[in-house]
Amino acid sequence: MQRKVVLVTGAGRGIGAATAVLAAERGYAVAVNYRRDADAAEAVVARIRDAGGDAVALRADVAVEGEVAGLFSQVDARYGRLDALVNNAGILETQVRVDGMDAARVRRVLDANVVGPLLCCREAVRRMSTRHGGRGGAIVNVSSVAALTGSPGEYVDYAASKGALDTLTRGLSQEVAQEGIRVNGVRPGFIYTDMHASGGEPGRVDRVKAFVPMRRGGQPEEVAQAILWLLSDEASYSTGGFIDVAGGR
Ligand code: NAP
């Protein structure tokens, strides 16, 4: 029997890599998307194949419409089906207040965190929706608890992008609810990944973990578990919902 196929964006490291590896353990063939770091993505693919799984690394910047189209075409060519999409790729920039931001920065963040996921959702719906002759599927959008807190003093632009992603999740879930597609979100809290270095503070999780009710940061694998549950048939009546993976924050 052919394996189900999942596309995970930004899967070369961090939460995306953990999600790709866990998806393979659960029996999915995995399209491992990356933007720049081919070696990291190939390492994830090698780890999956060494364990007997099926994976392929596919380069594309999800913020670029033509590259998104090319990414999904490559999944079509390689696997001939798509059952699940994890919109995980996302960026933040150096911590700064709103009164120090410029439009170029905000547009970069919105392009990667909102426009990219929306374009990937579009391509997935075109393939999965029963309206388009598909067999249904599941989408998980990786948001952030920042959508709820607003990230004052750090990156309000990033938080706002995740708020938009949550609204996309709600709206799309209802749009395709009768077409065999479930759309849900996961909101991680402080997770140990390289992302915090992009904000200029690699050790951020250890600084802020005192504010987390569980008094610790999370691991990428703990987020991956929630994502895989939402993708699975165990979540068959869940759509338009969110799981916060944030230690009680
Ligand atoms: P990360 O370690 O910085 O990894 C981000 C990944 O996304 C990288 O593999 C990167 O690829 C890829 N990426 C970035 N922009 C891309 C684009 N335009 N097209 C394709 N791939 C792109 O981040 P992470 O912490 O694992 O974060 C994953 C998701 O979780 C993000 O959406 C983030 O907002 C969310 N999140 C993280 C935390 C946290 O505490 N870490 C908390 C809440 C939410 P390259 O390396 O090839 O550029």
Coordinates of C-alpha atoms and ligand atoms in Angstrom, one line a residue:
M1 CA 0.0 0.0 0.0
Q2 CA 1.3 3.5 -0.8
R3 CA 2.3 5.6 2.1
K4 CA 0.4 8.8 2.9
V5 CA 2.4 11.8 1.9
V6 CA 3.1 14.9 4.1
L7 CA 4.8 18.1 3.1
V8 CA 6.5 19.9 6.0
T9 CA 7.8 23.4 5.2
G10 CA 11.0 24.6 6.8
A11 CA 11.9 21.1 7.9
G12 CA 15.7 21.3 7.8
R13 CA 15.9 22.0 11.6
G14 CA 13.9 22.8 14.7
I15 CA 10.2 22.0 15.0
G16 CA 10.0 21.2 11.2
A17 CA 12.8 18.6 11.4
A18 CA 11.2 17.0 14.5
T19 CA 7.9 16.9 12.7
A20 CA 9.4 15.3 9.6
V21 CA 11.1 12.6 11.6
L22 CA 8.0 11.8 13.7
A23 CA 5.8 11.8 10.6
A24 CA 8.1 9.2 9.0
E25 CA 7.9 7.1 12.2
R26 CA 4.1 7.2 11.9
G27 CA 4.4 5.9 8.3
Y28 CA 4.2 9.0 6.1
A29 CA 6.5 9.6 3.1
V30 CA 7.9 13.1 3.9
A31 CA 8.7 16.0 1.6
V32 CA 11.3 17.9 3.6
N33 CA 11.1 21.6 2.4
Y34 CA 14.0 23.9 3.1
R35 CA 15.0 27.4 2.0
R36 CA 18.8 27.7 2.3
D37 CA 20.4 25.0 4.2
A38 CA 20.4 22.0 1.9
D39 CA 22.9 20.0 4.1
A40 CA 20.5 20.2 7.1
A41 CA 17.5 19.1 5.0
E42 CA 19.6 16.2 3.5
A43 CA 20.6 15.2 7.0
V44 CA 16.9 14.9 8.0
V45 CA 16.2 12.9 4.8
A46 CA 19.1 10.6 5.6
R47 CA 17.9 10.0 9.2
I48 CA 14.5 9.1 7.9
R49 CA 15.8 6.7 5.2
D50 CA 18.3 5.1 7.6
A51 CA 15.3 4.2 9.7
G52 CA 13.5 2.6 6.7
G53 CA 11.4 5.6 5.8
D54 CA 10.8 7.5 2.6
A55 CA 11.7 11.2 2.3
V56 CA 13.0 13.8 -0.2
A57 CA 14.5 17.2 0.3
L58 CA 12.9 20.0 -1.8
R59 CA 14.2 23.6 -1.9
A60 CA 11.7 26.4 -2.1
D61 CA 11.2 29.8 -0.5
V62 CA 7.5 29.7 0.6
A63 CA 7.3 33.5 0.4
V64 CA 7.8 33.3 -3.4
E65 CA 4.7 32.3 -5.3
G66 CA 6.5 30.7 -8.2
E67 CA 8.6 28.6 -5.9
V68 CA 5.6 27.4 -4.0
A69 CA 4.0 26.2 -7.2
G70 CA 7.3 24.5 -8.1
L71 CA 7.5 22.8 -4.7
F72 CA 4.0 21.3 -5.0
S73 CA 4.7 20.2 -8.6
Q74 CA 7.8 18.4 -7.3
V75 CA 5.7 16.6 -4.7
D76 CA 3.2 15.6 -7.4
A77 CA 6.0 14.3 -9.6
R78 CA 7.7 12.3 -6.8
Y79 CA 4.7 10.9 -5.0
G80 CA 1.6 11.5 -7.1
R81 CA -0.5 12.3 -4.0
L82 CA -0.6 14.7 -1.0
D83 CA -2.4 13.9 2.2
A84 CA -1.1 16.4 4.7
L85 CA 0.6 19.8 4.8
V86 CA 2.4 21.3 7.8
N87 CA 3.0 25.0 7.4
N88 CA 5.9 25.2 9.7
A89 CA 8.4 27.6 8.0
G90 CA 8.5 30.9 9.7
I91 CA 10.8 33.7 10.6
L92 CA 11.4 36.5 13.1
E93 CA 13.9 39.3 13.0
T94 CA 16.0 41.2 15.6
Q95 CA 14.1 42.2 18.8
V96 CA 13.0 45.8 18.4
R97 CA 10.0 48.0 19.5
V98 CA 7.5 49.0 16.8
D99 CA 8.9 52.5 16.9
G100 CA 12.1 51.1 15.5
M101 CA 10.6 49.0 12.7
D102 CA 10.5 49.7 9.0
A103 CA 8.1 48.5 6.3
A104 CA 10.7 46.3 4.5
R105 CA 11.2 44.2 7.7
V106 CA 7.5 43.9 8.4
R107 CA 6.8 42.8 4.8
R108 CA 9.6 40.1 5.0
V109 CA 7.9 38.7 8.1
L110 CA 4.4 38.8 6.7
D111 CA 5.6 37.3 3.4
A112 CA 7.2 34.3 5.1
N113 CA 4.6 33.8 7.9
V114 CA 1.3 34.7 6.2
V115 CA 1.6 34.9 2.4
G116 CA 3.7 31.7 2.3
P117 CA 1.4 29.6 4.4
L118 CA -1.7 30.9 2.5
L119 CA -0.1 30.0 -0.9
C120 CA 0.8 26.5 0.4
C121 CA -2.8 26.1 1.7
R122 CA -4.0 27.1 -1.8
E123 CA -1.9 24.5 -3.5
A124 CA -2.9 21.8 -0.9
V125 CA -6.6 22.5 -1.2
R126 CA -6.3 22.3 -5.0
R127 CA -4.9 18.8 -4.6
M128 CA -6.8 17.5 -1.5
S129 CA -10.3 18.9 -1.8
T130 CA -13.1 16.6 -2.9
R131 CA -14.4 19.6 -4.8
H132 CA -11.3 19.3 -7.0
G133 CA -11.4 15.5 -7.2
G134 CA -9.1 14.9 -4.3
R135 CA -9.4 12.4 -1.5
G136 CA -9.3 14.9 1.4
G137 CA -6.5 15.6 3.8
A138 CA -5.3 17.6 6.8
I139 CA -3.4 20.9 7.3
V140 CA -1.6 22.1 10.4
N141 CA -0.4 25.7 10.6
V142 CA 2.4 26.3 13.1
S143 CA 1.5 29.6 14.8
S144 CA 2.8 30.8 18.2
V145 CA 1.5 31.8 21.6
A146 CA 2.8 35.2 20.5
A147 CA -0.4 35.5 18.5
L148 CA -2.1 35.8 21.9
T149 CA 0.5 37.7 23.9
G150 CA 1.6 40.2 21.1
S151 CA 5.3 39.9 22.0
P152 CA 5.7 43.5 23.3
G153 CA 9.2 44.9 23.2
E154 CA 10.5 41.9 21.1
Y155 CA 8.7 41.5 17.8
V156 CA 5.1 42.7 17.5
D157 CA 5.3 42.3 13.8
Y158 CA 6.0 38.5 14.2
A159 CA 3.2 38.2 16.8
A160 CA 0.8 40.0 14.4
S161 CA 1.8 37.6 11.6
K162 CA 0.9 34.6 13.8
G163 CA -2.5 36.3 14.7
A164 CA -3.2 36.5 10.9
L165 CA -2.2 32.9 10.5
D166 CA -4.7 31.9 13.2
T167 CA -7.4 33.8 11.4
L168 CA -6.4 32.0 8.2
T169 CA -6.7 28.7 10.0
R170 CA -10.2 29.5 11.3
G171 CA -11.5 30.8 8.0
L172 CA -10.0 28.1 5.8
S173 CA -11.2 25.4 8.1
Q174 CA -14.8 26.4 7.6
E175 CA -14.3 27.0 3.9
V176 CA -13.2 23.4 3.3
A177 CA -15.0 21.6 6.1
Q178 CA -17.3 19.8 3.7
E179 CA -14.5 19.0 1.3
G180 CA -12.7 16.4 3.3
I181 CA -10.0 18.7 4.7
R182 CA -9.4 19.6 8.3
V183 CA -7.3 22.7 9.1
N184 CA -5.9 23.2 12.6
G185 CA -3.2 25.2 14.3
V186 CA -0.5 24.5 16.9
R187 CA 0.8 27.4 19.1
P188 CA 4.2 26.7 20.6
G189 CA 5.5 28.7 23.5
F190 CA 9.3 28.9 24.2
I191 CA 10.9 26.1 22.3
Y192 CA 14.6 25.3 22.2
T193 CA 15.5 25.9 18.5
D194 CA 17.8 28.2 16.5
M195 CA 15.0 30.7 15.9
H196 CA 15.9 32.7 18.9
A197 CA 19.3 33.5 17.5
S198 CA 17.5 35.2 14.6
G199 CA 16.0 37.5 17.2
G200 CA 19.5 38.3 18.5
E201 CA 19.2 36.3 21.7
P202 CA 20.2 32.6 21.3
G203 CA 19.7 32.0 25.0
R204 CA 16.3 33.5 25.2
V205 CA 14.4 30.4 26.3
D206 CA 16.5 30.0 29.4
R207 CA 16.0 33.7 30.2
V208 CA 12.2 33.6 29.9
K209 CA 11.4 30.1 31.2
A210 CA 10.8 31.6 34.7
F211 CA 7.6 33.1 33.3
V212 CA 6.3 29.7 32.1
P213 CA 4.0 28.0 34.7
M214 CA 5.9 24.7 34.1
R215 CA 9.2 26.6 34.6
R216 CA 10.9 25.1 31.5
G217 CA 11.2 25.6 27.8
G218 CA 9.8 23.0 25.4
Q219 CA 11.5 20.6 23.0
P220 CA 10.7 20.5 19.2
E221 CA 9.6 16.9 19.6
E222 CA 6.9 18.0 22.0
V223 CA 5.4 20.3 19.4
A224 CA 5.7 17.6 16.7
Q225 CA 3.6 15.3 18.8
A226 CA 0.7 17.8 18.8
I227 CA 1.1 18.3 15.1
L228 CA 1.0 14.6 14.3
W229 CA -2.1 14.1 16.4
L230 CA -3.9 16.9 14.5
L231 CA -2.9 15.3 11.2
S232 CA -4.1 11.8 12.4
D233 CA -7.5 10.2 12.1
E234 CA -7.6 10.4 15.9
A235 CA -8.4 14.1 15.4
S236 CA -11.2 13.3 12.8
Y237 CA -13.7 15.7 14.4
S238 CA -11.2 18.5 15.1
T239 CA -11.0 21.4 12.6
G240 CA -10.5 25.1 13.1
G241 CA -9.0 24.4 16.5
F242 CA -5.7 25.1 18.2
I243 CA -3.4 23.2 20.5
D244 CA -1.2 25.4 22.7
V245 CA 2.1 23.7 23.4
A246 CA 3.5 26.2 25.8
G247 CA 3.9 24.8 29.3
G248 CA 0.8 26.5 30.6
R249 CA 1.6 30.0 29.3
Ligands
NAP1 P1 14.0 27.6 13.1 O1 14.8 26.7 13.9 O2 14.5 29.0 12.9 O3 13.7 26.9 11.7 C1 12.9 27.6 10.7 C2 12.9 26.8 9.5 O4 12.1 27.4 8.5 C3 14.3 26.6 8.9 O5 14.5 25.3 8.5 C4 14.2 27.6 7.7 O6 15.0 27.1 6.5 C5 12.8 27.5 7.3 N1 12.3 28.7 6.6 C6 12.3 30.0 7.0 N2 11.8 30.8 6.1 C7 11.5 30.0 5.1 C8 10.9 30.3 3.8 N3 10.5 31.5 3.4 N4 10.7 29.2 3.0 C9 11.0 28.0 3.4 N5 11.6 27.7 4.5 C10 11.8 28.7 5.4 O7 12.5 27.8 13.7 P2 11.6 26.9 14.7 O8 11.8 27.5 16.0 O9 11.8 25.5 14.4 O10 10.2 27.4 14.2 C11 9.3 26.7 13.4 C12 8.0 27.3 13.4 O11 7.5 27.3 14.8 C13 7.9 28.8 13.0 O12 6.8 29.0 12.2 C14 7.9 29.5 14.3 O13 7.4 30.8 14.1 C15 7.2 28.6 15.2 N6 7.4 28.9 16.6 C16 8.6 28.7 17.2 C17 8.8 28.9 18.5 C18 10.1 28.7 19.2 O14 10.2 29.1 20.4 N7 11.1 28.1 18.6 C19 7.7 29.4 19.3 C20 6.5 29.6 18.7 C21 6.3 29.4 17.3 P3 16.5 27.5 6.2 O15 17.3 27.1 7.4 O16 16.8 26.6 5.0 O17 16.5 28.9 5.9

